[in-house]
Amino acid sequence: MTRLISAGRDTVNYPDRGATAHRPLPAGYHHLRHRTRLGHGRAVFERAGTAVTTFHAHRTSGMRVRADVGAVRPGSKVVVGIGLGPLRIEAPCQVIWTAYEPARIGFAYGTLAGHPECGEESFVVDMDPDGTVWFTVTAFSRPNAWYTRLAGPVVPFLQLRYARLLGHRLRRLAATA
């Protein structure tokens, strides 16, 4: 069942809360959709779903993650550290929706004040009826800080590169027992 956080608890810094849960993505943002085949079978699906919803996949991809819960749930707060050492940027987010379903596990978080971008990103593991397991990153974002505006087209390139890296790392995590 996909659960969307109620509008009364909304603290995100953009008006299109929850838009990664449906199509089309809102206009006025850079859009990203990247899909990676992870493998086949229920075990791969469950390992990948757990790695996504506990931020294990993010952490193994080089991100520093501070979350107020173990497994994500709507309303959870998370701060993702982007960069290295003194050049690390803190990116605060809030979990907008979660999916814990028989063939779909994942979540989306939206940006909060202080995030260098504004928008939303979802991380979803799906299992097709034939048992093929997929990981999809869907996002819409636009600059929210002077340095992300200055970086221009480099930011979407880095977002796609990170989505690919996350898919690669998740494939390895899901393949191991």
Short mmCIF file of N, CA, C and O in Angstrom, two decimals, residues 33-112:
data_model
loop_
_atom_site.label_atom_id
_atom_site.label_comp_id
_atom_site.label_asym_id
_atom_site.label_seq_id
_atom_site.Cartn_x
_atom_site.Cartn_y
_atom_site.Cartn_z
N ARG A 33 14.52 10.07 -14.83
CA ARG A 33 14.00 8.72 -14.63
C ARG A 33 15.07 7.77 -15.11
O ARG A 33 15.46 7.80 -16.28
N HIS A 34 15.54 6.95 -14.18
CA HIS A 34 16.58 5.98 -14.52
C HIS A 34 16.17 4.63 -13.95
O HIS A 34 15.82 4.52 -12.77
N ARG A 35 16.22 3.61 -14.79
CA ARG A 35 15.78 2.27 -14.39
C ARG A 35 16.94 1.28 -14.57
O ARG A 35 17.62 1.29 -15.59
N THR A 36 17.15 0.44 -13.54
CA THR A 36 18.23 -0.54 -13.55
C THR A 36 17.64 -1.92 -13.27
O THR A 36 16.88 -2.09 -12.30
N ARG A 37 17.99 -2.91 -14.07
CA ARG A 37 17.58 -4.29 -13.81
C ARG A 37 18.48 -4.83 -12.70
O ARG A 37 19.71 -4.78 -12.80
N LEU A 38 17.86 -5.36 -11.62
CA LEU A 38 18.62 -5.85 -10.48
C LEU A 38 18.85 -7.35 -10.50
O LEU A 38 19.80 -7.84 -9.91
N GLY A 39 17.94 -8.07 -11.11
CA GLY A 39 18.05 -9.53 -11.09
C GLY A 39 16.68 -10.15 -11.21
O GLY A 39 15.77 -9.58 -11.80
N HIS A 40 16.54 -11.32 -10.55
CA HIS A 40 15.31 -12.08 -10.70
C HIS A 40 14.96 -12.78 -9.39
O HIS A 40 15.85 -13.32 -8.72
N GLY A 41 13.69 -12.74 -9.03
CA GLY A 41 13.19 -13.53 -7.92
C GLY A 41 12.87 -12.75 -6.66
O GLY A 41 13.30 -11.62 -6.46
N ARG A 42 12.11 -13.40 -5.81
CA ARG A 42 11.62 -12.80 -4.57
C ARG A 42 12.76 -12.40 -3.64
O ARG A 42 12.72 -11.34 -3.02
N ALA A 43 13.79 -13.21 -3.53
CA ALA A 43 14.90 -12.89 -2.62
C ALA A 43 15.61 -11.61 -3.05
O ALA A 43 15.93 -10.77 -2.21
N VAL A 44 15.85 -11.46 -4.34
CA VAL A 44 16.49 -10.24 -4.86
C VAL A 44 15.59 -9.04 -4.57
O VAL A 44 16.05 -7.99 -4.11
N PHE A 45 14.30 -9.19 -4.82
CA PHE A 45 13.33 -8.12 -4.56
C PHE A 45 13.35 -7.70 -3.09
O PHE A 45 13.43 -6.50 -2.78
N GLU A 46 13.29 -8.66 -2.20
CA GLU A 46 13.24 -8.33 -0.77
C GLU A 46 14.55 -7.71 -0.27
O GLU A 46 14.52 -6.75 0.51
N ARG A 47 15.69 -8.23 -0.70
CA ARG A 47 16.98 -7.64 -0.29
C ARG A 47 17.11 -6.21 -0.81
O ARG A 47 17.54 -5.30 -0.09
N ALA A 48 16.73 -6.00 -2.06
CA ALA A 48 16.81 -4.66 -2.64
C ALA A 48 15.84 -3.71 -1.95
O ALA A 48 16.21 -2.57 -1.64
N GLY A 49 14.63 -4.15 -1.68
CA GLY A 49 13.66 -3.31 -1.00
C GLY A 49 14.12 -2.89 0.38
O GLY A 49 13.98 -1.72 0.77
N THR A 50 14.71 -3.82 1.11
CA THR A 50 15.24 -3.50 2.44
C THR A 50 16.40 -2.52 2.34
O THR A 50 16.48 -1.56 3.12
N ALA A 51 17.29 -2.73 1.40
CA ALA A 51 18.44 -1.82 1.23
C ALA A 51 17.99 -0.41 0.87
O ALA A 51 18.58 0.57 1.33
N VAL A 52 16.94 -0.28 0.09
CA VAL A 52 16.44 1.05 -0.28
C VAL A 52 15.75 1.71 0.91
O VAL A 52 16.02 2.87 1.22
N THR A 53 14.87 1.01 1.58
CA THR A 53 14.05 1.63 2.62
C THR A 53 14.76 1.82 3.95
O THR A 53 14.20 2.45 4.86
N THR A 54 15.98 1.33 4.08
CA THR A 54 16.78 1.57 5.29
C THR A 54 17.98 2.48 4.98
O THR A 54 18.82 2.68 5.85
N PHE A 55 18.06 3.01 3.77
CA PHE A 55 19.15 3.87 3.30
C PHE A 55 20.49 3.14 3.19
O PHE A 55 21.52 3.77 2.98
N HIS A 56 20.49 1.83 3.30
CA HIS A 56 21.73 1.07 3.14
C HIS A 56 22.30 1.27 1.73
O HIS A 56 23.52 1.44 1.55
N ALA A 57 21.44 1.29 0.73
CA ALA A 57 21.90 1.50 -0.65
C ALA A 57 22.53 2.88 -0.80
O ALA A 57 23.57 3.03 -1.44
N HIS A 58 21.93 3.90 -0.20
CA HIS A 58 22.49 5.25 -0.27
C HIS A 58 23.87 5.30 0.40
O HIS A 58 24.80 5.89 -0.12
N ARG A 59 23.95 4.68 1.57
CA ARG A 59 25.22 4.72 2.32
C ARG A 59 26.34 4.01 1.57
O ARG A 59 27.47 4.48 1.57
N THR A 60 26.04 2.89 0.94
CA THR A 60 27.08 2.16 0.20
C THR A 60 27.46 2.88 -1.09
O THR A 60 28.45 2.52 -1.72
N SER A 61 26.69 3.87 -1.47
CA SER A 61 26.99 4.67 -2.66
C SER A 61 27.77 5.93 -2.32
O SER A 61 27.95 6.79 -3.17
N GLY A 62 28.19 6.04 -1.07
CA GLY A 62 29.04 7.15 -0.69
C GLY A 62 28.34 8.32 -0.03
O GLY A 62 28.99 9.31 0.32
N MET A 63 27.05 8.24 0.16
CA MET A 63 26.34 9.33 0.82
C MET A 63 26.36 9.13 2.33
O MET A 63 26.30 8.00 2.82
N ARG A 64 26.43 10.21 3.05
CA ARG A 64 26.27 10.17 4.51
C ARG A 64 24.80 10.46 4.78
O ARG A 64 24.29 11.49 4.34
N VAL A 65 24.14 9.56 5.49
CA VAL A 65 22.71 9.70 5.73
C VAL A 65 22.44 9.68 7.22
O VAL A 65 22.87 8.78 7.94
N ARG A 66 21.71 10.69 7.68
CA ARG A 66 21.21 10.72 9.06
C ARG A 66 19.69 10.70 8.97
O ARG A 66 19.08 11.60 8.39
N ALA A 67 19.09 9.66 9.54
CA ALA A 67 17.63 9.51 9.49
C ALA A 67 17.09 9.36 10.90
O ALA A 67 17.77 8.81 11.77
N ASP A 68 15.86 9.83 11.10
CA ASP A 68 15.26 9.75 12.43
C ASP A 68 14.56 8.42 12.69
O ASP A 68 13.99 8.22 13.75
N VAL A 69 14.60 7.50 11.72
CA VAL A 69 14.01 6.16 11.87
C VAL A 69 14.89 5.15 11.15
O VAL A 69 15.73 5.51 10.34
N GLY A 70 14.65 3.85 11.43
CA GLY A 70 15.37 2.79 10.72
C GLY A 70 14.85 2.64 9.30
O GLY A 70 15.50 3.02 8.34
N ALA A 71 13.64 2.12 9.14
CA ALA A 71 13.00 2.00 7.83
C ALA A 71 12.11 3.22 7.61
O ALA A 71 11.49 3.73 8.55
N VAL A 72 12.08 3.70 6.39
CA VAL A 72 11.35 4.93 6.09
C VAL A 72 9.85 4.78 6.34
O VAL A 72 9.29 3.70 6.22
N ARG A 73 9.25 5.90 6.69
CA ARG A 73 7.80 6.01 6.80
C ARG A 73 7.43 7.46 6.49
O ARG A 73 8.26 8.35 6.66
N PRO A 74 6.22 7.71 6.04
CA PRO A 74 5.84 9.08 5.70
C PRO A 74 6.06 10.02 6.89
O PRO A 74 5.73 9.72 8.03
N GLY A 75 6.67 11.15 6.59
CA GLY A 75 6.96 12.15 7.61
C GLY A 75 8.35 12.04 8.20
O GLY A 75 8.81 12.96 8.87
N SER A 76 9.05 10.92 7.97
CA SER A 76 10.41 10.77 8.48
C SER A 76 11.30 11.86 7.92
O SER A 76 11.18 12.24 6.76
N LYS A 77 12.22 12.32 8.75
CA LYS A 77 13.19 13.32 8.31
C LYS A 77 14.52 12.63 8.04
O LYS A 77 14.89 11.68 8.73
N VAL A 78 15.23 13.12 7.04
CA VAL A 78 16.54 12.57 6.69
C VAL A 78 17.42 13.72 6.20
O VAL A 78 16.93 14.66 5.58
N VAL A 79 18.69 13.65 6.54
CA VAL A 79 19.66 14.62 6.03
C VAL A 79 20.72 13.82 5.29
O VAL A 79 21.35 12.93 5.85
N VAL A 80 20.89 14.16 4.02
CA VAL A 80 21.87 13.49 3.18
C VAL A 80 23.07 14.42 3.06
O VAL A 80 22.92 15.60 2.73
N GLY A 81 24.25 13.88 3.34
CA GLY A 81 25.49 14.64 3.20
C GLY A 81 26.09 14.40 1.84
O GLY A 81 26.40 13.27 1.48
N ILE A 82 26.22 15.47 1.07
CA ILE A 82 26.74 15.40 -0.29
C ILE A 82 28.11 16.07 -0.30
O ILE A 82 28.25 17.19 0.18
N GLY A 83 29.13 15.39 -0.82
CA GLY A 83 30.46 15.98 -0.90
C GLY A 83 31.40 15.36 0.11
O GLY A 83 31.07 14.39 0.79
N LEU A 84 32.58 15.98 0.24
CA LEU A 84 33.61 15.45 1.12
C LEU A 84 34.10 16.50 2.10
O LEU A 84 34.26 17.67 1.74
N GLY A 85 34.38 16.06 3.32
CA GLY A 85 34.99 16.91 4.34
C GLY A 85 34.33 18.26 4.47
O GLY A 85 33.12 18.35 4.59
N PRO A 86 35.16 19.35 4.43
CA PRO A 86 34.61 20.68 4.60
C PRO A 86 33.74 21.14 3.41
O PRO A 86 33.04 22.13 3.51
N LEU A 87 33.81 20.40 2.32
CA LEU A 87 32.97 20.72 1.16
C LEU A 87 31.65 19.97 1.17
O LEU A 87 30.92 19.98 0.19
N ARG A 88 31.35 19.31 2.27
CA ARG A 88 30.10 18.55 2.38
C ARG A 88 28.92 19.50 2.52
O ARG A 88 28.95 20.45 3.29
N ILE A 89 27.88 19.24 1.74
CA ILE A 89 26.65 20.01 1.78
C ILE A 89 25.58 19.16 2.45
O ILE A 89 25.40 17.99 2.09
N GLU A 90 24.90 19.72 3.41
CA GLU A 90 23.80 19.02 4.08
C GLU A 90 22.52 19.26 3.27
O GLU A 90 22.19 20.40 2.94
N ALA A 91 21.80 18.19 2.97
CA ALA A 91 20.59 18.26 2.16
C ALA A 91 19.42 17.67 2.94
O ALA A 91 19.21 16.46 2.92
N PRO A 92 18.66 18.50 3.66
CA PRO A 92 17.54 17.99 4.47
C PRO A 92 16.32 17.63 3.61
O PRO A 92 15.97 18.36 2.68
N CYS A 93 15.71 16.49 3.95
CA CYS A 93 14.55 16.00 3.21
C CYS A 93 13.52 15.43 4.17
O CYS A 93 13.82 15.14 5.33
N GLN A 94 12.32 15.22 3.66
CA GLN A 94 11.25 14.57 4.41
C GLN A 94 10.62 13.50 3.52
O GLN A 94 10.37 13.74 2.33
N VAL A 95 10.39 12.33 4.10
CA VAL A 95 9.76 11.24 3.34
C VAL A 95 8.31 11.64 3.06
O VAL A 95 7.56 11.97 3.98
N ILE A 96 7.94 11.62 1.80
CA ILE A 96 6.61 12.04 1.35
C ILE A 96 5.66 10.86 1.24
O ILE A 96 4.52 10.94 1.65
N TRP A 97 6.13 9.79 0.63
CA TRP A 97 5.29 8.59 0.51
C TRP A 97 6.16 7.34 0.58
O TRP A 97 7.36 7.40 0.34
N THR A 98 5.53 6.25 0.97
CA THR A 98 6.19 4.95 1.02
C THR A 98 5.33 3.92 0.31
O THR A 98 4.11 4.09 0.20
N ALA A 99 5.95 2.87 -0.15
CA ALA A 99 5.25 1.74 -0.76
C ALA A 99 5.85 0.46 -0.18
O ALA A 99 7.05 0.22 -0.34
N TYR A 100 5.03 -0.29 0.51
CA TYR A 100 5.41 -1.61 1.01
C TYR A 100 4.34 -2.57 0.50
O TYR A 100 3.37 -2.86 1.18
N GLU A 101 4.52 -3.01 -0.73
CA GLU A 101 3.53 -3.82 -1.42
C GLU A 101 4.16 -5.14 -1.86
O GLU A 101 5.38 -5.25 -1.88
N PRO A 102 3.35 -6.15 -2.23
CA PRO A 102 3.91 -7.45 -2.61
C PRO A 102 4.90 -7.38 -3.78
O PRO A 102 5.82 -8.19 -3.85
N ALA A 103 4.73 -6.44 -4.71
CA ALA A 103 5.64 -6.35 -5.86
C ALA A 103 6.22 -4.95 -6.03
O ALA A 103 6.75 -4.63 -7.09
N ARG A 104 6.16 -4.12 -4.98
CA ARG A 104 6.67 -2.75 -5.06
C ARG A 104 7.06 -2.27 -3.67
O ARG A 104 6.24 -2.28 -2.75
N ILE A 105 8.32 -1.87 -3.53
CA ILE A 105 8.83 -1.35 -2.26
C ILE A 105 9.64 -0.09 -2.57
O ILE A 105 10.47 -0.10 -3.48
N GLY A 106 9.40 0.95 -1.81
CA GLY A 106 10.20 2.15 -2.01
C GLY A 106 9.62 3.35 -1.31
O GLY A 106 8.73 3.24 -0.48
N PHE A 107 10.16 4.51 -1.66
CA PHE A 107 9.72 5.75 -1.04
C PHE A 107 10.15 6.93 -1.89
O PHE A 107 10.93 6.80 -2.82
N ALA A 108 9.61 8.08 -1.52
CA ALA A 108 10.06 9.35 -2.11
C ALA A 108 10.32 10.31 -0.97
O ALA A 108 9.62 10.29 0.04
N TYR A 109 11.36 11.13 -1.16
CA TYR A 109 11.52 12.23 -0.22
C TYR A 109 11.53 13.54 -0.98
O TYR A 109 11.86 13.60 -2.16
N GLY A 110 11.08 14.56 -0.25
CA GLY A 110 11.03 15.91 -0.81
C GLY A 110 12.00 16.80 -0.07
O GLY A 110 12.34 16.55 1.10
N THR A 111 12.43 17.83 -0.74
CA THR A 111 13.42 18.73 -0.18
C THR A 111 12.79 19.68 0.84
O THR A 111 11.64 20.09 0.70
N LEU A 112 13.57 20.00 1.86
CA LEU A 112 13.17 20.95 2.90
C LEU A 112 14.01 22.22 2.76
O LEU A 112 15.01 22.24 2.02
#
